[in-house]
């Protein structure tokens, strides 16, 4: 009898310990389960998430993404993919939902070096000078393992650009509204570019009116990977189209090749002239598009003339850019 009692007591103790173990296992599972989103949004700068919310002040530039951090029940950021995998996202817009390109959950690195999960809302690109208010509701839910109950996030965003405050005709990487009053402007306004020293765009701005302008030199790794033997520099205009045809000058070596970058990432040859005196390429266009300069010849596709450019601005890929017969040595910017 005593032996049976001892066996029963041992079994009860084992079951008791097992239940404690199960409770311990369940505790962190609940603890790290998604419970909500951060109150304010964050932005990325140089591929790192900034810690401060609302980094664009009141307006978010068109085409940019805002990030709301996923928060767990322990009020810490969500770091494990198991807790976000197969999460359903439903967007219900009350105003201007068509201005949103996509809504998704992504993993990004913060300024502390840690990777956490965010709800990312990306606006559509636009060169409009008007603001667009977007409001609605995002609903998140996850079923099954590490699932969480449905919860909503109210979204109120304003997309738009601030007026340019630059009196020196320098185009920055961040889009801004340039305004030329009727009767003002000049026949040969010369715009410089903050990110490419020595590059400029000369154009008649008389009667131009408002226009959103920006340009950067961000390296496009996707395009560059197609041409592994080439050394490439990128000029990324935002597609601003002026009323009059102007001239874009990009400093470059004489033995380089210039191409237009199409919306799908393919390249088109450009009707350009090399200026041996200033050492760079000159392109006549009214649109600040995207170009690249390569130290070797690249394969091109048949171009499509984009709105705002004349048909003779670009030529088919079989035609070479014009070069001087006795060029001097140029210097790369």
Coordinates of C-alpha atoms in Angstrom, one line a residue:
X1 CA 0.0 0.0 0.0
X2 CA 2.8 2.4 0.9
X3 CA 4.6 1.5 -2.3
X4 CA 1.4 2.3 -4.4
X5 CA 1.0 5.6 -2.5
X6 CA 4.7 6.5 -3.2
X7 CA 4.2 5.8 -6.9
X8 CA 1.0 7.9 -7.0
X9 CA 2.7 10.7 -5.1
X10 CA 5.7 10.7 -7.5
X11 CA 3.4 10.7 -10.5
X12 CA 1.5 13.7 -9.0
X13 CA 4.7 15.6 -8.5
X14 CA 5.9 14.9 -12.0
X15 CA 2.5 16.1 -13.4
X16 CA 2.7 19.2 -11.2
X17 CA 6.2 20.0 -12.4
X18 CA 5.1 19.5 -16.0
X19 CA 2.2 21.9 -15.6
X20 CA 4.6 24.5 -14.2
X21 CA 6.9 24.0 -17.1
X22 CA 4.0 24.4 -19.6
X23 CA 3.0 27.6 -17.8
X24 CA 6.5 28.9 -18.1
X25 CA 6.6 28.0 -21.8
X26 CA 3.2 29.8 -22.3
X27 CA 4.3 32.9 -20.5
X28 CA 6.9 34.2 -23.0
X29 CA 4.7 33.1 -25.8
X30 CA 1.9 35.5 -24.6
X31 CA 4.5 38.1 -23.5
X32 CA 5.9 38.5 -27.1
X33 CA 2.6 38.3 -28.9
X34 CA 1.6 41.4 -30.9
X35 CA -0.7 43.7 -29.1
X36 CA -0.7 46.9 -31.0
X37 CA 1.2 49.6 -32.9
X38 CA 3.2 52.6 -31.9
X39 CA 1.3 55.9 -31.6
X40 CA 3.5 57.9 -33.9
X41 CA 5.3 57.0 -37.1
X42 CA 9.0 56.8 -38.0
X43 CA 11.0 57.3 -41.1
X44 CA 14.2 55.9 -42.6
X45 CA 17.3 58.0 -43.4
X46 CA 20.3 56.3 -45.0
X47 CA 18.7 52.9 -44.6
X48 CA 18.4 53.3 -40.8
X49 CA 15.2 53.8 -38.9
X50 CA 15.2 57.2 -37.1
X51 CA 14.1 57.1 -33.4
X52 CA 12.0 60.3 -33.5
X53 CA 8.4 60.2 -34.7
X54 CA 7.0 62.6 -37.3
X55 CA 10.4 63.4 -38.8
X56 CA 8.8 65.2 -41.8
X57 CA 6.9 67.6 -39.5
X58 CA 3.4 67.8 -40.9
X59 CA 3.8 66.8 -44.5
X60 CA 5.1 63.5 -45.9
X61 CA 6.7 63.8 -49.3
X62 CA 4.8 61.8 -52.0
X63 CA 6.2 58.3 -52.6
X64 CA 7.7 58.1 -49.1
X65 CA 7.0 55.4 -46.5
X66 CA 6.0 55.9 -42.8
X67 CA 6.6 53.1 -40.3
X68 CA 4.5 52.3 -37.2
X69 CA 6.4 49.9 -34.9
X70 CA 4.7 46.6 -33.9
X71 CA 4.5 46.4 -30.1
X72 CA 4.2 43.2 -28.0
X73 CA 2.1 42.5 -24.9
X74 CA 5.2 43.2 -22.7
X75 CA 5.3 46.7 -24.4
X76 CA 8.6 45.9 -26.2
X77 CA 9.1 46.0 -30.0
X78 CA 8.3 42.7 -31.8
X79 CA 11.6 41.1 -33.1
X80 CA 10.6 37.4 -33.9
X81 CA 9.1 36.6 -37.3
X82 CA 7.0 33.8 -35.7
X83 CA 4.8 36.5 -34.1
X84 CA 4.1 38.4 -37.4
X85 CA 4.1 35.5 -40.0
X86 CA 0.7 35.2 -41.8
X87 CA -0.7 38.4 -40.3
X88 CA -3.6 39.7 -42.3
X89 CA -3.7 43.4 -43.2
X90 CA -6.9 45.2 -44.1
X91 CA -7.0 48.8 -45.1
X92 CA -10.3 50.7 -45.1
X93 CA -9.8 54.3 -46.4
X94 CA -12.3 57.1 -45.7
X95 CA -10.4 59.8 -47.7
X96 CA -7.9 59.6 -50.7
X97 CA -7.0 55.9 -50.3
X98 CA -6.0 56.0 -53.9
X99 CA -2.9 58.0 -52.8
X100 CA -1.5 54.9 -51.0
X101 CA 0.6 52.5 -53.1
X102 CA 0.9 49.7 -50.5
X103 CA 0.6 48.6 -46.9
X104 CA 2.8 45.8 -45.6
X105 CA 4.7 44.5 -42.6
X106 CA 8.5 44.8 -42.9
X107 CA 11.6 44.3 -40.7
X108 CA 13.9 47.3 -40.4
X109 CA 17.1 48.2 -38.5
X110 CA 16.9 51.0 -35.9
X111 CA 19.5 53.5 -34.9
X112 CA 20.4 51.1 -32.1
X113 CA 21.3 48.4 -34.6
X114 CA 18.4 46.2 -33.6
X115 CA 15.9 44.8 -36.1
X116 CA 12.2 45.1 -35.3
X117 CA 8.9 44.8 -37.2
X118 CA 6.9 47.7 -38.6
X119 CA 3.6 48.4 -40.4
X120 CA 4.8 50.3 -43.5
X121 CA 2.5 52.6 -45.4
X122 CA 3.9 53.9 -48.7
X123 CA 2.4 56.8 -50.7
X124 CA 2.3 57.0 -54.5
X125 CA 4.8 59.2 -56.3
X126 CA 3.5 62.5 -57.5
X127 CA 4.8 65.9 -58.7
X128 CA 1.6 67.7 -57.8
X129 CA 2.0 71.0 -55.9
X130 CA -1.2 70.3 -54.0
X131 CA -1.5 68.5 -50.6
X132 CA -3.4 65.3 -50.2
X133 CA -5.0 64.3 -46.9
X134 CA -5.3 60.5 -46.3
X135 CA -7.5 59.0 -43.5
X136 CA -8.7 55.6 -42.7
X137 CA -8.2 52.5 -40.7
X138 CA -5.7 49.6 -40.8
X139 CA -6.9 46.3 -39.2
X140 CA -4.4 43.6 -38.2
X141 CA -5.2 40.1 -37.2
X142 CA -3.3 36.8 -36.9
X143 CA -4.7 33.3 -36.4
X144 CA -3.1 30.1 -35.4
X145 CA 0.2 29.9 -33.6
X146 CA 1.1 33.1 -31.8
X147 CA -2.1 34.6 -33.1
X148 CA -3.6 37.8 -31.7
X149 CA -7.0 39.3 -31.7
X150 CA -8.0 41.8 -34.3
X151 CA -7.2 45.4 -33.6
X152 CA -7.4 48.7 -35.5
X153 CA -5.1 51.6 -36.1
X154 CA -6.5 55.0 -37.2
X155 CA -4.4 56.6 -39.9
X156 CA -4.3 60.4 -40.6
X157 CA -1.5 61.4 -43.0
X158 CA -0.9 64.5 -45.2
X159 CA 1.2 64.1 -48.3
X160 CA 2.7 67.1 -49.9
X161 CA 5.8 69.3 -50.4
X162 CA 7.0 72.5 -48.8
X163 CA 7.8 75.6 -50.7
X164 CA 11.5 76.0 -51.7
X165 CA 13.3 78.5 -49.4
X166 CA 16.5 78.4 -51.5
X167 CA 17.5 81.8 -53.1
X168 CA 20.5 80.3 -54.8
X169 CA 18.8 78.1 -57.4
X170 CA 20.2 74.9 -55.8
X171 CA 18.1 71.8 -56.3
X172 CA 18.2 69.5 -53.2
X173 CA 17.6 65.7 -52.9
X174 CA 14.3 66.4 -51.1
X175 CA 11.4 67.5 -53.4
X176 CA 10.3 71.1 -52.9
X177 CA 7.9 73.4 -54.7
X178 CA 9.6 76.1 -56.8
X179 CA 7.2 79.0 -57.7
X180 CA 7.9 81.4 -60.5
X181 CA 5.3 84.3 -60.5
X182 CA 3.8 85.4 -63.8
X183 CA 6.2 87.8 -65.5
X184 CA 9.1 86.7 -63.4
X185 CA 11.8 84.2 -64.0
X186 CA 14.7 84.5 -66.5
X187 CA 15.6 83.3 -70.0
X188 CA 18.6 81.4 -68.7
X189 CA 18.1 80.5 -65.0
X190 CA 20.9 78.2 -64.0
X191 CA 20.0 75.5 -61.4
X192 CA 22.8 73.7 -59.6
X193 CA 22.5 70.4 -57.8
X194 CA 23.3 69.9 -54.1
X195 CA 24.4 66.3 -54.6
X196 CA 26.5 66.6 -57.8
X197 CA 29.1 69.3 -57.7
X198 CA 29.6 71.0 -61.1
X199 CA 26.3 69.7 -62.6
X200 CA 23.6 72.3 -63.6
X201 CA 20.4 72.8 -65.6
X202 CA 19.8 75.9 -67.6
X203 CA 16.3 76.7 -68.7
X204 CA 13.9 79.6 -69.5
X205 CA 11.6 80.0 -66.4
X206 CA 9.6 83.0 -67.6
X207 CA 6.0 82.3 -66.8
X208 CA 6.9 78.9 -65.4
X209 CA 4.5 78.9 -62.4
X210 CA 4.8 76.2 -59.7
X211 CA 6.8 73.1 -60.2
X212 CA 8.1 70.3 -57.8
X213 CA 11.8 69.7 -58.3
X214 CA 14.4 67.3 -56.7
X215 CA 17.4 65.3 -57.8
X216 CA 19.9 63.0 -56.1
X217 CA 22.8 60.7 -57.0
X218 CA 21.7 57.6 -55.1
X219 CA 23.4 54.5 -56.4
X220 CA 21.0 52.0 -58.0
X221 CA 22.3 48.6 -57.1
X222 CA 19.6 46.8 -59.1
X223 CA 20.7 48.4 -62.3
X224 CA 24.4 48.3 -61.6
X225 CA 24.2 44.6 -60.9
X226 CA 23.3 44.1 -64.6
X227 CA 26.6 45.6 -65.6
X228 CA 29.2 44.2 -63.2
X229 CA 32.2 45.4 -65.2
X230 CA 31.1 49.0 -65.4
X231 CA 31.8 52.0 -63.1
X232 CA 28.5 53.9 -63.0
X233 CA 27.4 57.3 -61.6
X234 CA 23.7 58.0 -61.3
X235 CA 21.7 61.2 -61.7
X236 CA 18.2 60.8 -60.4
X237 CA 15.9 63.7 -61.3
X238 CA 12.3 63.5 -60.0
X239 CA 10.7 63.9 -63.5
X240 CA 10.0 67.6 -63.1
X241 CA 9.0 68.9 -66.5
X242 CA 9.5 72.6 -67.3
X243 CA 7.6 74.5 -69.9
X244 CA 10.6 75.2 -72.0
X245 CA 13.4 72.9 -73.2
X246 CA 16.6 73.5 -71.2
X247 CA 20.1 72.0 -71.1
X248 CA 21.3 69.6 -68.5
X249 CA 25.1 69.4 -67.9
X250 CA 26.7 66.5 -66.1
X251 CA 30.5 66.5 -65.5
X252 CA 32.2 63.3 -66.7
X253 CA 35.3 61.9 -68.4
X254 CA 35.5 62.2 -72.1
X255 CA 35.7 58.4 -72.6
X256 CA 32.4 57.8 -70.8
X257 CA 28.9 56.9 -72.1
X258 CA 25.6 58.5 -71.0
X259 CA 22.2 56.8 -70.9
X260 CA 18.7 57.6 -69.9
X261 CA 17.2 55.3 -67.3
X262 CA 13.6 54.2 -68.2
X263 CA 10.9 53.6 -65.6
X264 CA 11.3 49.8 -65.9
X265 CA 15.1 50.1 -65.3
X266 CA 16.1 49.6 -68.9
X267 CA 18.5 52.0 -70.6
X268 CA 18.1 54.2 -73.7
X269 CA 20.8 56.0 -75.6
X270 CA 20.7 59.8 -75.3
X271 CA 21.3 62.4 -77.9
X272 CA 24.0 64.2 -76.0
X273 CA 27.1 66.2 -76.8
X274 CA 30.4 66.1 -74.9
X275 CA 31.8 69.5 -74.0
X276 CA 35.5 69.2 -73.9
X277 CA 36.0 72.7 -72.5
X278 CA 33.8 72.1 -69.4
X279 CA 34.4 68.3 -69.5
X280 CA 31.0 66.8 -69.3
X281 CA 27.9 65.7 -71.2
X282 CA 25.2 68.2 -72.4
X283 CA 21.6 66.9 -72.8
X284 CA 18.8 69.1 -74.2
X285 CA 15.5 68.3 -72.4
X286 CA 12.7 70.0 -70.5
X287 CA 12.4 67.1 -68.1
X288 CA 14.7 66.3 -65.2
X289 CA 14.8 62.6 -65.7
X290 CA 17.1 59.8 -64.6
X291 CA 20.5 59.2 -66.3
X292 CA 23.6 57.2 -65.7
X293 CA 27.2 57.7 -66.9
X294 CA 29.3 54.6 -67.4
X295 CA 33.0 54.1 -68.2
X296 CA 32.1 51.3 -70.6
X297 CA 29.5 51.0 -73.3
X298 CA 26.2 49.3 -72.1
X299 CA 23.4 47.5 -73.8
X300 CA 20.4 49.6 -74.4
X301 CA 16.7 49.1 -75.3
X302 CA 14.6 51.0 -77.8
X303 CA 13.5 54.1 -75.9
X304 CA 10.0 55.4 -75.3
X305 CA 9.7 59.2 -75.4
X306 CA 8.3 60.3 -72.0
X307 CA 5.8 63.1 -71.5
X308 CA 7.5 66.5 -71.4
X309 CA 10.4 65.6 -73.7
X310 CA 10.6 66.2 -77.4
X311 CA 10.9 63.2 -79.7
X312 CA 14.4 64.3 -80.8
X313 CA 15.6 64.3 -77.2
X314 CA 16.4 60.6 -77.3
X315 CA 17.5 58.3 -80.1
X316 CA 17.5 54.6 -80.6
X317 CA 20.1 52.4 -79.1
X318 CA 22.1 52.0 -82.3
X319 CA 23.2 55.7 -82.3
X320 CA 26.3 56.8 -80.4
X321 CA 26.4 60.1 -78.5
X322 CA 28.4 62.8 -80.2
X323 CA 32.1 63.2 -79.0
X324 CA 34.8 65.7 -80.1
X325 CA 37.3 64.6 -82.7
X326 CA 40.3 65.6 -80.5
X327 CA 39.1 65.4 -76.9
X328 CA 40.9 66.5 -73.8
X329 CA 41.1 64.4 -70.6
X330 CA 38.1 65.0 -68.4
X331 CA 37.7 64.7 -64.7
X332 CA 34.9 62.8 -63.0
X333 CA 32.7 64.7 -60.5

